Tab-separated table of C-alpha atoms in Angstrom:
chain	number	residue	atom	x	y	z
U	1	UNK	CA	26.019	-7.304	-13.397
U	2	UNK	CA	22.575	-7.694	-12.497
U	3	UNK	CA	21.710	-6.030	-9.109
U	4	UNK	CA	19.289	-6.662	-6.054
U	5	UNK	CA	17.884	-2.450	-6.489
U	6	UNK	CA	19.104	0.385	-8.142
U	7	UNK	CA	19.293	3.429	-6.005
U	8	UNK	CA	19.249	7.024	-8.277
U	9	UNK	CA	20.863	10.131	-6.757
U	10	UNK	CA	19.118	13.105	-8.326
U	11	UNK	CA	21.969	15.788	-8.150
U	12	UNK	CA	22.074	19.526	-8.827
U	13	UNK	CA	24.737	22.227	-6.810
U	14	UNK	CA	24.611	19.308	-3.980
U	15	UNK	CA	29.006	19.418	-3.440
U	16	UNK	CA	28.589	19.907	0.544
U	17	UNK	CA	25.816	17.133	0.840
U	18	UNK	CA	27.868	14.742	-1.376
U	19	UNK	CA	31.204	14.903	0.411
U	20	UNK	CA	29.106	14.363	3.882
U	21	UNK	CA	26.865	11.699	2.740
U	22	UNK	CA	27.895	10.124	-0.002
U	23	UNK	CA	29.937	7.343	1.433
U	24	UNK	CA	27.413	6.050	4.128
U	25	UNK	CA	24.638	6.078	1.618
U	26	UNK	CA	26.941	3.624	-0.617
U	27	UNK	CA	28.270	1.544	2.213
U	28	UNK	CA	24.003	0.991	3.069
U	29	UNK	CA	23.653	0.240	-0.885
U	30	UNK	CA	26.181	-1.714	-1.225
U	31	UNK	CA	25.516	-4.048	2.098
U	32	UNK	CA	22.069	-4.269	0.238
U	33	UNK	CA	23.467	-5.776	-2.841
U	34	UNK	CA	22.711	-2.230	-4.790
U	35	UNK	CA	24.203	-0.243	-7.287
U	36	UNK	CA	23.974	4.137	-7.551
U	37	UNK	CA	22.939	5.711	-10.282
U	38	UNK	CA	24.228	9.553	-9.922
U	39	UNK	CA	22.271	11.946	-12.189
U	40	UNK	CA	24.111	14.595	-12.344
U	41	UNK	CA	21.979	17.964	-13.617
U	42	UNK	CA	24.554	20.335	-15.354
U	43	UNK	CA	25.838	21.450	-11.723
U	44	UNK	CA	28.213	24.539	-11.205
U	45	UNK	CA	29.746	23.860	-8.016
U	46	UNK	CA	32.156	21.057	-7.407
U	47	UNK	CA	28.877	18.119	-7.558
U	48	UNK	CA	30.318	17.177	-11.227
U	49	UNK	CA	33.722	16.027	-10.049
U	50	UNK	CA	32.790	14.634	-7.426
U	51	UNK	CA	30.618	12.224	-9.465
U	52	UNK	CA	32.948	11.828	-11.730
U	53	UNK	CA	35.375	10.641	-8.968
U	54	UNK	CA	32.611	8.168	-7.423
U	55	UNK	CA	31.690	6.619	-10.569
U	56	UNK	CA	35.382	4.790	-10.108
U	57	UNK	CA	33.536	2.771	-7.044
U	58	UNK	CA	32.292	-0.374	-7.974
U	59	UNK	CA	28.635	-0.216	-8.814
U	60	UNK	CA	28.507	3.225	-9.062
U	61	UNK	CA	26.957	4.644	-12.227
U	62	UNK	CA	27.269	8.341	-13.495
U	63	UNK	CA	25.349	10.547	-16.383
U	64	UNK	CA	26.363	14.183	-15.992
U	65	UNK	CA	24.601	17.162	-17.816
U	66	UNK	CA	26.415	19.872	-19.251
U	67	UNK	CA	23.327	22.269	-18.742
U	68	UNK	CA	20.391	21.460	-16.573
U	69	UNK	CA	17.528	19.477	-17.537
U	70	UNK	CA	15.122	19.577	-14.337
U	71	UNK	CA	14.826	16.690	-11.500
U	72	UNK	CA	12.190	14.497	-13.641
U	73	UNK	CA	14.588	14.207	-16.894
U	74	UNK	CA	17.600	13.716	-14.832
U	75	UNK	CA	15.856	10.534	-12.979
U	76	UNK	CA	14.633	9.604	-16.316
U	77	UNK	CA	17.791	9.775	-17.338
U	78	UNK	CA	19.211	7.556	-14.937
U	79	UNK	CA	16.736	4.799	-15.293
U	80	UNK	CA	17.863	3.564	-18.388
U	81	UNK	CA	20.899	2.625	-16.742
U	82	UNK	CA	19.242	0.486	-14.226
U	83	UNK	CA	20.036	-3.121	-13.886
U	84	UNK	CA	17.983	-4.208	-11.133
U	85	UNK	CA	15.035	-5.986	-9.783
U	86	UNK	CA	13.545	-2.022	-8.107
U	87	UNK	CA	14.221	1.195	-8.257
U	88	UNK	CA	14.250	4.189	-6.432
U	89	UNK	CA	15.655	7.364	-5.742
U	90	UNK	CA	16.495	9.782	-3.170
U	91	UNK	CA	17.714	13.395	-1.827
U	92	UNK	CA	21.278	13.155	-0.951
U	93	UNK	CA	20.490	15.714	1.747
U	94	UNK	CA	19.038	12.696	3.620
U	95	UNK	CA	15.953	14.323	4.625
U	96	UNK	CA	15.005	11.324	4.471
U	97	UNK	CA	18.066	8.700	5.997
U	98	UNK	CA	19.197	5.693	3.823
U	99	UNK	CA	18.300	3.315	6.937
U	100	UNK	CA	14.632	3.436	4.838
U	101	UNK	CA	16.062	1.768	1.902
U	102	UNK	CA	15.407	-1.561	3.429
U	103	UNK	CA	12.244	-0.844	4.965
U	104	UNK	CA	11.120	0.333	1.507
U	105	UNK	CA	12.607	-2.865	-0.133
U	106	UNK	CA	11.078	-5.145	1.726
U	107	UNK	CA	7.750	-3.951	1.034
U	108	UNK	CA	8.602	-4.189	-2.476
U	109	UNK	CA	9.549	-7.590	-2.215
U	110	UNK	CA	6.210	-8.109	-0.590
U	111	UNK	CA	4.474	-7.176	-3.050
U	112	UNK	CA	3.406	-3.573	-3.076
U	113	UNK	CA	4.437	-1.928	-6.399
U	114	UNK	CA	5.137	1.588	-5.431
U	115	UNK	CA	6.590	2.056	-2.143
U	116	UNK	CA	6.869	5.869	-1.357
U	117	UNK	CA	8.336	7.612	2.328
U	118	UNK	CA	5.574	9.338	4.047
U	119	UNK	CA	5.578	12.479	6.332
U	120	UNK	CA	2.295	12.300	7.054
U	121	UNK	CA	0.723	8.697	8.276
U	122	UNK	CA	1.114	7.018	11.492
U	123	UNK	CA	4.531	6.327	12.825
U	124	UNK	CA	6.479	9.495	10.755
U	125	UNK	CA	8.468	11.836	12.372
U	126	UNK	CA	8.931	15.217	11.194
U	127	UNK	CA	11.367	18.152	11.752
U	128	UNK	CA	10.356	20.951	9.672
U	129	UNK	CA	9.273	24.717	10.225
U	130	UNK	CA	5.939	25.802	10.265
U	131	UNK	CA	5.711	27.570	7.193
U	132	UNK	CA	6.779	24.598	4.912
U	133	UNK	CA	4.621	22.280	7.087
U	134	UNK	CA	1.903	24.908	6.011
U	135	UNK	CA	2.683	25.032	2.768
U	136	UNK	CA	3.317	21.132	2.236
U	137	UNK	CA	0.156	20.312	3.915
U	138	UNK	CA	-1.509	22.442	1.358
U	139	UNK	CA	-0.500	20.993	-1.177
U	140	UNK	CA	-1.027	17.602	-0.475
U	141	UNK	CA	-4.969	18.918	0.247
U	142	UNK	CA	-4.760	20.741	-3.212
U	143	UNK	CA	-3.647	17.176	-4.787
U	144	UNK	CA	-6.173	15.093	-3.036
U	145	UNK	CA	-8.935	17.983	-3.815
U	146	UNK	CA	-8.406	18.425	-7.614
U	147	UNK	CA	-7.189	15.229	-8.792
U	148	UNK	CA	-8.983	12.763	-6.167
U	149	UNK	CA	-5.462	11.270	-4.611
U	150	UNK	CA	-6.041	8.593	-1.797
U	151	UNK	CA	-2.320	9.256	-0.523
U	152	UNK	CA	-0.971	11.937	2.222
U	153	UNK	CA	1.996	12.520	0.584
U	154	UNK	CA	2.976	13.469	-2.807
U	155	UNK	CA	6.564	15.468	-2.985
U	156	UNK	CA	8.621	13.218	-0.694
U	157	UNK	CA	11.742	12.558	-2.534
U	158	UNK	CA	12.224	8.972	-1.303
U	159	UNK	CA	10.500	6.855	-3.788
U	160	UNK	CA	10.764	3.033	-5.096
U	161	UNK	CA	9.026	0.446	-7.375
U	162	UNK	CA	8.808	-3.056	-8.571
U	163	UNK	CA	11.442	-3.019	-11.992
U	164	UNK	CA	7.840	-3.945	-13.913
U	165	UNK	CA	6.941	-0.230	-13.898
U	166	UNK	CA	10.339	1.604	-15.489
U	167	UNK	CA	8.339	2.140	-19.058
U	168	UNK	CA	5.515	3.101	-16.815
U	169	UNK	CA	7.983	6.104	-15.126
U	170	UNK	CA	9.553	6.796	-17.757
U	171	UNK	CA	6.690	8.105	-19.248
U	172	UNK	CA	6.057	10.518	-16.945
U	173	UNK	CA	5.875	13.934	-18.415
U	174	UNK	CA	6.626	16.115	-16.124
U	175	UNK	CA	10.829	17.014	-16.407
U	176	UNK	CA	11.072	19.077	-13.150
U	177	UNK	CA	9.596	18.960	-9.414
U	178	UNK	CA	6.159	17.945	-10.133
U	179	UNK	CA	7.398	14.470	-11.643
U	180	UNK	CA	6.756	13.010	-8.084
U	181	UNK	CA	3.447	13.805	-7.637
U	182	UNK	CA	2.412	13.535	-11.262
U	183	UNK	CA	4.309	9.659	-11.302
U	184	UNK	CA	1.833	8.947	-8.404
U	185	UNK	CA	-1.419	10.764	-9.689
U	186	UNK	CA	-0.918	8.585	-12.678
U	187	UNK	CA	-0.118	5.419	-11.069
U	188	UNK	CA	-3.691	5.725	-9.032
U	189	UNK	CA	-5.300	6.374	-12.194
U	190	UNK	CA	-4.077	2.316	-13.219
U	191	UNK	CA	-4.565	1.544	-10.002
U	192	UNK	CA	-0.926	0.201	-9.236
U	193	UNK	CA	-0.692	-0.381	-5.684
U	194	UNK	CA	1.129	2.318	-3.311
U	195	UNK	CA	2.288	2.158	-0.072
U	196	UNK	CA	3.094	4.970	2.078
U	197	UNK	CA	6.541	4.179	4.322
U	198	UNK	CA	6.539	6.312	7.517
U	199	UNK	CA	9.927	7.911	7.412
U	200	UNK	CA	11.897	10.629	9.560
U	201	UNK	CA	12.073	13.356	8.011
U	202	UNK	CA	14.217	16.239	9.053
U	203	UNK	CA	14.408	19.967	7.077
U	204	UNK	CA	17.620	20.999	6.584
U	205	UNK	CA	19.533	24.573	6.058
U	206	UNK	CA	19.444	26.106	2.868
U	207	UNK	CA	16.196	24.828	1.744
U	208	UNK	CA	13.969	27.443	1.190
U	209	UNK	CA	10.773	27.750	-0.573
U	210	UNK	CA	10.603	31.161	-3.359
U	211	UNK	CA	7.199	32.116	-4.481
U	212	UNK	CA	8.157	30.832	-8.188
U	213	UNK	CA	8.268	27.740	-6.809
U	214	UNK	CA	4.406	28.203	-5.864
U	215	UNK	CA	3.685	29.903	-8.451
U	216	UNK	CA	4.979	26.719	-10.289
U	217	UNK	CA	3.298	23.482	-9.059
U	218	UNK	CA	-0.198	26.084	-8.970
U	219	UNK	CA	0.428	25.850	-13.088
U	220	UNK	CA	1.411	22.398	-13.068
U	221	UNK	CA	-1.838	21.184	-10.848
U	222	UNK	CA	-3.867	23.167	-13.406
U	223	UNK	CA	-2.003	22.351	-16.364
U	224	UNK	CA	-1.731	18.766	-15.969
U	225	UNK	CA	-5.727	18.437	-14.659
U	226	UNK	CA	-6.631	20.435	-18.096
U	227	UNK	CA	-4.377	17.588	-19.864
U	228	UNK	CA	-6.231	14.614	-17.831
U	229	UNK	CA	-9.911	15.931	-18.614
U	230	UNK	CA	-8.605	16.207	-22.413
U	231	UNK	CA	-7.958	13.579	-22.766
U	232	UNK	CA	-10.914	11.595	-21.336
């Protein structure tokens, strides 16, 4: 069956956010004339079965992981399943809330090519400490800095696109938590036209920045500008 969009749940030790959002998030897909796509990521709590029990829905897709691979790969992953005219994915934490995905669709069926949510343009709402909103403000200055980015957000995981550009994602490198903002560096480079959604977005408990995870995207920026100029 050939569907309207193809939403992709990225999924890793997410068994409390599943159980409480799951089923509004597919009742909003569904009304939408969707379809899921779980990627499960080798989880150890109880995210597994529960996937495995949602994939008896109607047009709801599952691939689990016995180990896991990293966010990028499992979304890569899942995109070979799609059957759809877009595609997108997004946090089952609903940071961002699945009352977007039709915002985000129509501008897709506007025209615009990549249609990303935004924490940082006109109109967004944010609910966030002010450590993160130091950090993720940072970053995004980093991004636009070092690789010349036009966009004020990068890591928002609420992202969609025309169906044209699947090869195009699926060739993104990056397997783990840079793949957003390398997907979009990349896309500016072809100059595929981006459009930044204001969304709510709302922190939630038990998300928590470590100082590997700094230490991480500081290698990746480096790293992946290294790969761009070698490649010139």
């Amino acid at each position: 069956m050939h569907y309207k969009f193809s939403l992709i749940l990225p999924i890793y030790n997410e068994c409390y956010y599943l159980r409480r959002n799951f089923k509004a998030v597919y009742n909003e897909v569904t009304k939408l004339g969707g379809e899921i796509i779980i990627a499960e990521d080798g989880s150890t709590d109880c995210s597994k079965e529960l996937s495995k029990k949602f994939s008896a829905l109607d047009g709801v897709k599952v691939i689990s992981k016995k180990e896991r691979q990293g966010r990028g790969r499992a979304i890569k992953s899942a995109l070979k399943l799609a059957d759809s005219n877009a595609v997108g994915y997004m946090d089952i934490d609903l940071a961002v809330s699945h009352r977007f995905i039709k915002k985000a669709l129509e501008k897709i069926s506007e025209g615009e090519k990549i249609v990303i949510g935004s924490r940082y343009v006109n109109g967004s709402k944010v609910k966030r400490g002010a450590t993160r909103t130091y950090l993720s403000n940072s970053y995004n200055t980093l991004i636009r800095l070092v690789f010349g980015s036009k966009l004020r957000d990068h890591q928002c995981g609420f992202k969609f696109w025309d169906y044209s550009l699947n090869n195009f994602v699926s060739k993104v490198n990056d397997n783990h938590w840079f793949f957003d903002s390398e997907l979009l560096i990349l896309a500016q480079k072809k100059k595929i036209r981006i459009y930044e959604l204001p969304v709510e977005w709302i922190e939630h408990k038990g998300t928590k920045i470590r100082w590997s995870d700094i230490f991480y995207f500081i290698y990746k920026i480096i790293s992946f500008k290294l790969e761009l100029l070698l490649d010139r």
